[in-house]
Tab-separated table of C-alpha atoms in Angstrom:
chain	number	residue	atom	x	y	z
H	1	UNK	CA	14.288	-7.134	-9.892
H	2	UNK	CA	15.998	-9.632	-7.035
H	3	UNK	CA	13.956	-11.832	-5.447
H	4	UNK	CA	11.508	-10.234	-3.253
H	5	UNK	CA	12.184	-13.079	-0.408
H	6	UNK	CA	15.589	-11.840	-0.361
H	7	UNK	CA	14.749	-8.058	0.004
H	8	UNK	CA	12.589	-8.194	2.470
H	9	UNK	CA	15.072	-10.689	4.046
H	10	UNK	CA	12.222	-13.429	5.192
H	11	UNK	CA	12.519	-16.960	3.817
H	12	UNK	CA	10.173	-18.776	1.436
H	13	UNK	CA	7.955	-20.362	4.205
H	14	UNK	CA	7.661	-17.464	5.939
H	15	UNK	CA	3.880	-16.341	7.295
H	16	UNK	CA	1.953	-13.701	6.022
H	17	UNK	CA	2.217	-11.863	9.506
H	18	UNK	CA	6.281	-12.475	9.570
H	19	UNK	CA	6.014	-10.486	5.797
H	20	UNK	CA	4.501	-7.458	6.877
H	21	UNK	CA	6.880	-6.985	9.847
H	22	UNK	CA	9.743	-6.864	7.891
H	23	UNK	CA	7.865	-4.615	5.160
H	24	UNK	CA	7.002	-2.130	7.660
H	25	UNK	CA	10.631	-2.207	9.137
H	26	UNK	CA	11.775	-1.567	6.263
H	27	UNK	CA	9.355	0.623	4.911
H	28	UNK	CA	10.173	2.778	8.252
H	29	UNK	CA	14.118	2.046	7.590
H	30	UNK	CA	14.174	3.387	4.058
H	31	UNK	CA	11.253	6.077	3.926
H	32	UNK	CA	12.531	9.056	1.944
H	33	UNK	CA	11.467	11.767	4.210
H	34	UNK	CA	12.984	9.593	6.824
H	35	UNK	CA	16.357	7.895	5.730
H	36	UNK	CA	18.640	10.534	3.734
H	37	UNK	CA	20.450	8.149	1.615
H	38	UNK	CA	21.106	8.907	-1.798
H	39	UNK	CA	19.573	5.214	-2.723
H	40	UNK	CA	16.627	5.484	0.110
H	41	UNK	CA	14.466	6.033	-2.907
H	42	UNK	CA	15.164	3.325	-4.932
H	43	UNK	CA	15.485	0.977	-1.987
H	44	UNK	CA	11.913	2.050	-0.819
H	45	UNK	CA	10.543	1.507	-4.168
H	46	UNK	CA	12.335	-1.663	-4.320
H	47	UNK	CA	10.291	-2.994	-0.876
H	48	UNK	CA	7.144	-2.349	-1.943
H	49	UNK	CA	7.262	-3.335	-4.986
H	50	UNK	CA	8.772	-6.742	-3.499
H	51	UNK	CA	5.304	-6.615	-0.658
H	52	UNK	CA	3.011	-5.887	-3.183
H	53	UNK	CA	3.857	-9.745	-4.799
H	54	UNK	CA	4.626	-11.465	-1.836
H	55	UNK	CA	1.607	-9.357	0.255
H	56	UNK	CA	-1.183	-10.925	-2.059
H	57	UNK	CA	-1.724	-14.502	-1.142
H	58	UNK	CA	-2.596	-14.979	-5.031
H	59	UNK	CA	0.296	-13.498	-6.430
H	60	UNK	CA	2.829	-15.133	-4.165
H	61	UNK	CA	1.348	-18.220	-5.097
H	62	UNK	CA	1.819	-18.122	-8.513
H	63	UNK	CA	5.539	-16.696	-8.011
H	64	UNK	CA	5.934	-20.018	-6.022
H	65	UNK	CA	5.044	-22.145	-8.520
H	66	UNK	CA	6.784	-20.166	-11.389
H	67	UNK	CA	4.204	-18.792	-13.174
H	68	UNK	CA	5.668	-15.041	-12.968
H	69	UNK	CA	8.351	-13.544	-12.054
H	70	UNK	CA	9.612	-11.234	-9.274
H	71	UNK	CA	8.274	-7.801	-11.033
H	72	UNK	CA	4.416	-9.760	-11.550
H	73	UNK	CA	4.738	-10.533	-15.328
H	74	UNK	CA	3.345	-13.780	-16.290
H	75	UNK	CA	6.472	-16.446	-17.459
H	76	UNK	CA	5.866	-17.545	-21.227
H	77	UNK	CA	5.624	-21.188	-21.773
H	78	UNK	CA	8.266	-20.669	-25.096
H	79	UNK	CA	7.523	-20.541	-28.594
H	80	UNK	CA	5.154	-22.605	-31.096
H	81	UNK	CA	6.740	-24.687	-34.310
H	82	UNK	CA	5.535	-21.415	-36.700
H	83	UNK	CA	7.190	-18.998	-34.561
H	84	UNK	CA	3.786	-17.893	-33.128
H	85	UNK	CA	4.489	-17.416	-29.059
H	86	UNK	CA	2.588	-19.709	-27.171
H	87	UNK	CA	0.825	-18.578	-24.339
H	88	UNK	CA	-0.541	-20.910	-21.104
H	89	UNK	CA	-3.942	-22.064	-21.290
H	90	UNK	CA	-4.807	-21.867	-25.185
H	91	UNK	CA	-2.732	-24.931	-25.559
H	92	UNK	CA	-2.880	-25.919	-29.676
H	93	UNK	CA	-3.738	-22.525	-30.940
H	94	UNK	CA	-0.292	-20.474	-32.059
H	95	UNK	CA	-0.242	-16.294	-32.661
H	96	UNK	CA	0.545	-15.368	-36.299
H	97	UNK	CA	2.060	-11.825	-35.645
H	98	UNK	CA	2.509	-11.168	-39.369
H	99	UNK	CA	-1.516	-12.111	-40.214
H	100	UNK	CA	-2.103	-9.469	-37.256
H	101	UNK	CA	0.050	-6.828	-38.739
H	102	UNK	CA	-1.825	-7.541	-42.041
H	103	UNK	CA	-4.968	-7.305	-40.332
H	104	UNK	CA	-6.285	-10.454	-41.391
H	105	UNK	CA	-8.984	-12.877	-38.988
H	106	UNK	CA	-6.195	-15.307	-38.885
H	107	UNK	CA	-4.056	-14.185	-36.430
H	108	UNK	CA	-4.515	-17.182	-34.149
H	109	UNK	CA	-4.107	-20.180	-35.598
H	110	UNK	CA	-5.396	-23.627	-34.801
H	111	UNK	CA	-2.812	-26.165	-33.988
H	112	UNK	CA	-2.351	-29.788	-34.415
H	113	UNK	CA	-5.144	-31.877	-31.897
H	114	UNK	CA	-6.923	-28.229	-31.480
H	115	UNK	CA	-10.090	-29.395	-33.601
H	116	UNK	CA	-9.653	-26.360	-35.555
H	117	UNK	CA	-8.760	-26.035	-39.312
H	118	UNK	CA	-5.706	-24.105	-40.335
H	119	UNK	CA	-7.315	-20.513	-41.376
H	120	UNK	CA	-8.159	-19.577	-38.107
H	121	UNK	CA	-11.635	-20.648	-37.039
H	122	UNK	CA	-13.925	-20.153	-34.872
H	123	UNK	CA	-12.085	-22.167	-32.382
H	124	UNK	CA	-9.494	-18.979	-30.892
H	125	UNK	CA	-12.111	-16.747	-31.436
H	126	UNK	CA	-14.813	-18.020	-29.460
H	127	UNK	CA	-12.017	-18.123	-26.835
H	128	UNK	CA	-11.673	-14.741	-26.734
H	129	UNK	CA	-15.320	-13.904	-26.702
H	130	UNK	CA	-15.602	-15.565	-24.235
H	131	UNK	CA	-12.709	-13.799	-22.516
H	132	UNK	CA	-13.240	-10.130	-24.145
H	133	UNK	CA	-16.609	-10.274	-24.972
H	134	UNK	CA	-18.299	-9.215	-28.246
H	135	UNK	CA	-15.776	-6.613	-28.388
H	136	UNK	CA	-13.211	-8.895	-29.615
H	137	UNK	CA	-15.271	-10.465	-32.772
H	138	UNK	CA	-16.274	-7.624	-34.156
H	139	UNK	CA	-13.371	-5.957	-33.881
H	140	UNK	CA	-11.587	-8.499	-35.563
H	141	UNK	CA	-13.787	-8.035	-38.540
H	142	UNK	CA	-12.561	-4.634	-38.721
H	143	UNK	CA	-8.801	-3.668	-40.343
H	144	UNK	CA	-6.838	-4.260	-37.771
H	145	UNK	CA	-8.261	-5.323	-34.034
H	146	UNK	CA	-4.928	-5.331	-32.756
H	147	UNK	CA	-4.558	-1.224	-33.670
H	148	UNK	CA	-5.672	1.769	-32.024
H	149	UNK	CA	-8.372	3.008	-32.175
H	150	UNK	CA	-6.752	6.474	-33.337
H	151	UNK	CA	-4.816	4.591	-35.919
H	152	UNK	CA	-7.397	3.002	-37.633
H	153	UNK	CA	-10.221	5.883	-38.758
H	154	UNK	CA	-14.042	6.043	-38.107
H	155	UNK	CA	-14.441	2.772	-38.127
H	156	UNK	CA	-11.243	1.116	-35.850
H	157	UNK	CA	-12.830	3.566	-33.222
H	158	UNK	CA	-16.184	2.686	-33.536
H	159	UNK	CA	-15.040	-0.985	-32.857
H	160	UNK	CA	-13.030	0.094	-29.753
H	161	UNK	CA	-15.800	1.251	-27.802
H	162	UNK	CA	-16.965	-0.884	-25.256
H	163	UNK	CA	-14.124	-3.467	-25.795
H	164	UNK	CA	-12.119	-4.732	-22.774
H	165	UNK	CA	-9.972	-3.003	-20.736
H	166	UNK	CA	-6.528	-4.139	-19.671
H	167	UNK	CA	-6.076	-5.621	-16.358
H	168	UNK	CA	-5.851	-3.571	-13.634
H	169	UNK	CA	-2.612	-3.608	-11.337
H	170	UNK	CA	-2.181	-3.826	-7.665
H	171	UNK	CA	0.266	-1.876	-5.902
H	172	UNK	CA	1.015	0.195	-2.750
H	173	UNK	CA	2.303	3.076	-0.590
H	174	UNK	CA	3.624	3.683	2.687
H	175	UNK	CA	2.724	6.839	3.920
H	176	UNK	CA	3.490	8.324	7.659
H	177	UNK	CA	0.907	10.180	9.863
H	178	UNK	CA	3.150	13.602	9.259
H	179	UNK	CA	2.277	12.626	5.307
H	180	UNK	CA	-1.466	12.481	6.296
H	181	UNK	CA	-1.781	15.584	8.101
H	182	UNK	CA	-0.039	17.646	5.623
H	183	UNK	CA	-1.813	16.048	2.744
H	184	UNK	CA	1.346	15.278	1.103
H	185	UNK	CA	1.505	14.738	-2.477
H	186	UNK	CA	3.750	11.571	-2.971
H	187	UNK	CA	5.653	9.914	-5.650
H	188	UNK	CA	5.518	6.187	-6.423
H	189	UNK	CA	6.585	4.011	-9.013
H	190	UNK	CA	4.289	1.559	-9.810
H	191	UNK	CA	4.847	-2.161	-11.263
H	192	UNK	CA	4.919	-1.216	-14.259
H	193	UNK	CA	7.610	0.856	-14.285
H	194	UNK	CA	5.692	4.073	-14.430
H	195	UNK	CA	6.282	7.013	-12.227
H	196	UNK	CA	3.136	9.130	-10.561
H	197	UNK	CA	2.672	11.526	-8.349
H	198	UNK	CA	-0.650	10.470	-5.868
H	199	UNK	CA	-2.435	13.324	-3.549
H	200	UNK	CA	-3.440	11.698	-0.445
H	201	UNK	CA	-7.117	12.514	0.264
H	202	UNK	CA	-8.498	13.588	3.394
H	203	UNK	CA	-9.679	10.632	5.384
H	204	UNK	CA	-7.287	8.186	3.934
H	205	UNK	CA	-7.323	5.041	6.144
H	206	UNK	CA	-4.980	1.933	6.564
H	207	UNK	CA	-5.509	-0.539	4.219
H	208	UNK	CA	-7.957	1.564	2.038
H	209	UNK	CA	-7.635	1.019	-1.737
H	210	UNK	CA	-7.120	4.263	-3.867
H	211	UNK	CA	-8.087	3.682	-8.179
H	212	UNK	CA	-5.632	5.351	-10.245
H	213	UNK	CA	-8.068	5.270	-13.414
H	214	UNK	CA	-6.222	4.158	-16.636
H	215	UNK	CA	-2.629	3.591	-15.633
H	216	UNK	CA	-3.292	-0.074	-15.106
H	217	UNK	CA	-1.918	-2.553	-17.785
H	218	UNK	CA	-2.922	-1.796	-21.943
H	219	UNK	CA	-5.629	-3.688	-23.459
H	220	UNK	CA	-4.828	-4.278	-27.355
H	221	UNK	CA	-8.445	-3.620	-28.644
H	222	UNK	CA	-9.750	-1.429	-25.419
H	223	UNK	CA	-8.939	1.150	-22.749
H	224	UNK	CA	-6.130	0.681	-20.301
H	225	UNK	CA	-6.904	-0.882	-17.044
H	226	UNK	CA	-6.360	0.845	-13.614
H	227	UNK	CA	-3.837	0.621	-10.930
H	228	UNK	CA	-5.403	-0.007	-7.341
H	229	UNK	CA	-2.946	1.357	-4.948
H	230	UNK	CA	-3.368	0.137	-1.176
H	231	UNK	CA	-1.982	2.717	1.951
H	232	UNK	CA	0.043	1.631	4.473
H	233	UNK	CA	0.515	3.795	6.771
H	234	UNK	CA	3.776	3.506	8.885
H	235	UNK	CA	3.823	2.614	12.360
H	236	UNK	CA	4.753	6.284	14.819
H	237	UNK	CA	6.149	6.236	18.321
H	238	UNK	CA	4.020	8.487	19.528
H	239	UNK	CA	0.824	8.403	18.137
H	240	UNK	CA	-2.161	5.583	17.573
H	241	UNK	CA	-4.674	5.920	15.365
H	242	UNK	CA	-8.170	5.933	15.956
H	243	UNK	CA	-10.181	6.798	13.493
H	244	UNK	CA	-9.794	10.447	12.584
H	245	UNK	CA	-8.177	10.843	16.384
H	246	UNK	CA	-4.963	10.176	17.352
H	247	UNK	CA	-3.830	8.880	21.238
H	248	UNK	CA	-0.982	9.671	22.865
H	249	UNK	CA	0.469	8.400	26.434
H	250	UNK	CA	2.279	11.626	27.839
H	251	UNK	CA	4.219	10.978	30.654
H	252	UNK	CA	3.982	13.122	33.839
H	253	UNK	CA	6.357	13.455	37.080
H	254	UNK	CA	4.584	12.513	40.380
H	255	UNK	CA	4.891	16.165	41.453
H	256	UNK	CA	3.302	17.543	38.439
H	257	UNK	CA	0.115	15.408	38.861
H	258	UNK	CA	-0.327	16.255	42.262
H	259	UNK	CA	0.094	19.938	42.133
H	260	UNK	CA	-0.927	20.912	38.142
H	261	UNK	CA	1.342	21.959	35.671
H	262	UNK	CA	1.770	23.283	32.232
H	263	UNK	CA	3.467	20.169	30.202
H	264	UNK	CA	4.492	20.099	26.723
H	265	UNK	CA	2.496	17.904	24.112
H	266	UNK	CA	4.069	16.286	21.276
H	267	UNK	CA	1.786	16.405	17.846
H	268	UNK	CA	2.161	15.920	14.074
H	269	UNK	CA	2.751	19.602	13.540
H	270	UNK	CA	4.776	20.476	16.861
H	271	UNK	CA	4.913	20.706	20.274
H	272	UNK	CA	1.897	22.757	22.110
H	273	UNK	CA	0.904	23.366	25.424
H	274	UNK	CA	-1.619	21.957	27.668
H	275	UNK	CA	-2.674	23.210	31.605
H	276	UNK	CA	-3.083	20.000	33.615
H	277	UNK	CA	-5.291	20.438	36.921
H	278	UNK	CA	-3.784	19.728	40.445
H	279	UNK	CA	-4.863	15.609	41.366
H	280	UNK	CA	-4.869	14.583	38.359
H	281	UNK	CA	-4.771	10.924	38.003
H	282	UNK	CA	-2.753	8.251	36.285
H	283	UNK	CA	-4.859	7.072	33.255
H	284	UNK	CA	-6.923	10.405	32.869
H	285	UNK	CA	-7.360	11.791	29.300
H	286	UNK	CA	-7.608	15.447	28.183
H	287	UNK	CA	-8.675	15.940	24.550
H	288	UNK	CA	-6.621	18.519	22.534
H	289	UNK	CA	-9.384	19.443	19.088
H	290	UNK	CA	-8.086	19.098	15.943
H	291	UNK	CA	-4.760	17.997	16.411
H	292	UNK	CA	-5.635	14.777	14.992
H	293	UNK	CA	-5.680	13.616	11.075
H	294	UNK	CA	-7.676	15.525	8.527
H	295	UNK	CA	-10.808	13.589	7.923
H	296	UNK	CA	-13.552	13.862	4.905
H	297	UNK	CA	-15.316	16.400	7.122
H	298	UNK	CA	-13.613	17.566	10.107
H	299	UNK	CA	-9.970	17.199	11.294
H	300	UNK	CA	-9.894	14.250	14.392
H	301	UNK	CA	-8.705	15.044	17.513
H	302	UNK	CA	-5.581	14.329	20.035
H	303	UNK	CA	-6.070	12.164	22.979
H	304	UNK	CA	-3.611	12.663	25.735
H	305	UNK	CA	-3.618	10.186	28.283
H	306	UNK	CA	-1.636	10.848	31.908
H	307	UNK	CA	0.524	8.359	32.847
H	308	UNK	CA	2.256	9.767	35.787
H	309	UNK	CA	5.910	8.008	36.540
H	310	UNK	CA	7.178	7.476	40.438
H	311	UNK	CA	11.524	8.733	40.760
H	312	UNK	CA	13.172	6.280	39.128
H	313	UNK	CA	15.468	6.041	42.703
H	314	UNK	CA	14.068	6.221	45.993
H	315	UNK	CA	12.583	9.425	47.509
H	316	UNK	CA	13.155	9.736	51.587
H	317	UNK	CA	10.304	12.365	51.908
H	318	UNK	CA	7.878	10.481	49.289
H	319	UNK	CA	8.585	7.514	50.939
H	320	UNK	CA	7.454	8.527	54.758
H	321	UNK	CA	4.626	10.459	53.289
H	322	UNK	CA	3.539	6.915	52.022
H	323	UNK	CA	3.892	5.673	55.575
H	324	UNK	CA	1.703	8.159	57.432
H	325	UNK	CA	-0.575	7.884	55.011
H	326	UNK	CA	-1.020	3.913	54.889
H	327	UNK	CA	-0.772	4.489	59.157
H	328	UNK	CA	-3.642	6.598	59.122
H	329	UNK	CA	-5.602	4.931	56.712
H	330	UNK	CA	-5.118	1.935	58.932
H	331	UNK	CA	-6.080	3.744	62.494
């Protein structure tokens, strides 16, 4: 993946607000069901895969300072002397892969200045305890703890319940208002480089966090964490969103206002019509039922607010009927 400064074209000091313009520029840009382009897809995924790092505070942190890379996965500190990989944090103990494959408690090995004696101690495996839980020691008193549970019989299983779970991933989707009303099913691929297919549920708000159970990151000696998708919903030109309702500012000649008139109403499923009264003022709003989003128990409503609009060049008649009018008001 290229760096996710670049695609989102901000620079490295950039604010957190100046990041989510550009994502939802682009987002709007590059939407599928908006931008026709045979690489739209992969150039959508591509954003928010590059927001969901540089969106969290945390993780654009730690992609600052190096500690993992532009698709999220932590950066490896190398290689121990045994050719164990050495991993940050549990500085002087070294992985064994073969004792793991053999099954044996020594997979993690003390290292020099780690206090710990060379068969694999307690040292490591208090670590993990402490990290896993009881999980981890007695499942490495079993075969294998680093099997599945379906690999290793009655008794692998019995040691995989309860252990930990993988770590759960964050990632998003930007959906439109059109999505939302239709309650689209979308695709996404995730961080992982899995590809799902996510119904939108009714109600579905900015910024609310949807739990994809169990397609999170895999846990060696548990069940597979979950992915926690945030929505984004894409800015419209037409519509706010209120809740469950939606507002829109219709525009409305002078004439119209004054005398009533049937006007056309733009909403997410189509033009309607709606009967305006005769005076109607600038600023007055007429609610249209259930042309809004689908909430969890009722669909929202539309909002149309009048906003009537003067010629755009000057009107002789309008213009002496403004006269007689300010004369008499002033007699």
């Amino acid at each position: 993946m290229r760096d996710p400064y670049d695609i989102l074209g901000v620079s490295r000091s950039a604010s957190e607000a100046e990041i989510k313009s550009a994502f939802r520029k682009l987002a709007k840009k590059w939407h599928p069901d908006q931008n026709k382009d045979a690489k739209a897809a992969s150039r959508f995924a591509e954003i928010n895969s590059a927001y969901e790092l540089l969106g969290d505070a945390e993780k654009r942190g730690q992609f600052d300072r190096g500690e993992i890379d532009a698709e999220g996965k932590p950066r490896f500190t190398g290689f121990g002397a045994g050719g164990g990989r050495r991993y940050e944090g549990f500085e002087g103990f070294d992985f064994d892969p073969a004792a793991a494959a053999r099954g044996r408690g020594g997979a993690w090995r003390s290292g020099p200045g780690a206090g710990g004696g060379g068969g694999g101690g307690g040292g490591a495996e208090d670590i993990f305890s402490q990290l896993f839980g009881d999980a981890f020691r007695q499942a490495g008193r079993g075969p294998n703890p680093f099997q599945q549970a379906g690999q290793t019989g009655a008794r692998g299983g019995a040691a995989g319940r309860g252990a930990a779970k993988g770590a759960d991933i964050n990632a998003s989707l930007s959906v439109s208002l059109e999505d939302i009303a239709a309650n689209a099913k979308k695709r996404i691929l995730l961080p992982n480089d899995r590809e799902v297919e996510v119904n939108l549920p009714k109600g579905v708000s900015d910024g609310q966090i949807i739990r994809l159970r169990g397609l999170g990151g895999e846990s060696p000696i548990g069940e597979p964490g979950d992915v926690l998708l945030r929505i984004d919903i894409v800015p419209h030109e037409k519509f706010t969103v209120e809740g469950d309702n939606l507002r829109h500012r219709l525009p409305v000649p002078l004439e119209d206002a004054i005398l009533g008139a049937t006007l056309r109403v733009p909403t997410l499923t189509g033009a309607v019509e709606m009967k305006i009264p005769p005076m109607s003022s600038s600023g007055r709003t007429f609610r249209m039922r259930g042309k809004g989003l689908p909430g969890k128990k009722q669909t929202g409503d539309l909002l149309v607010t009048l906003e009537i609009r003067l010629p755009e060049e000057a009107d002789e008649a309008l213009t002496e009927f403004a006269r007689r009018r300010r004369a008499a008001k002033a007699a």
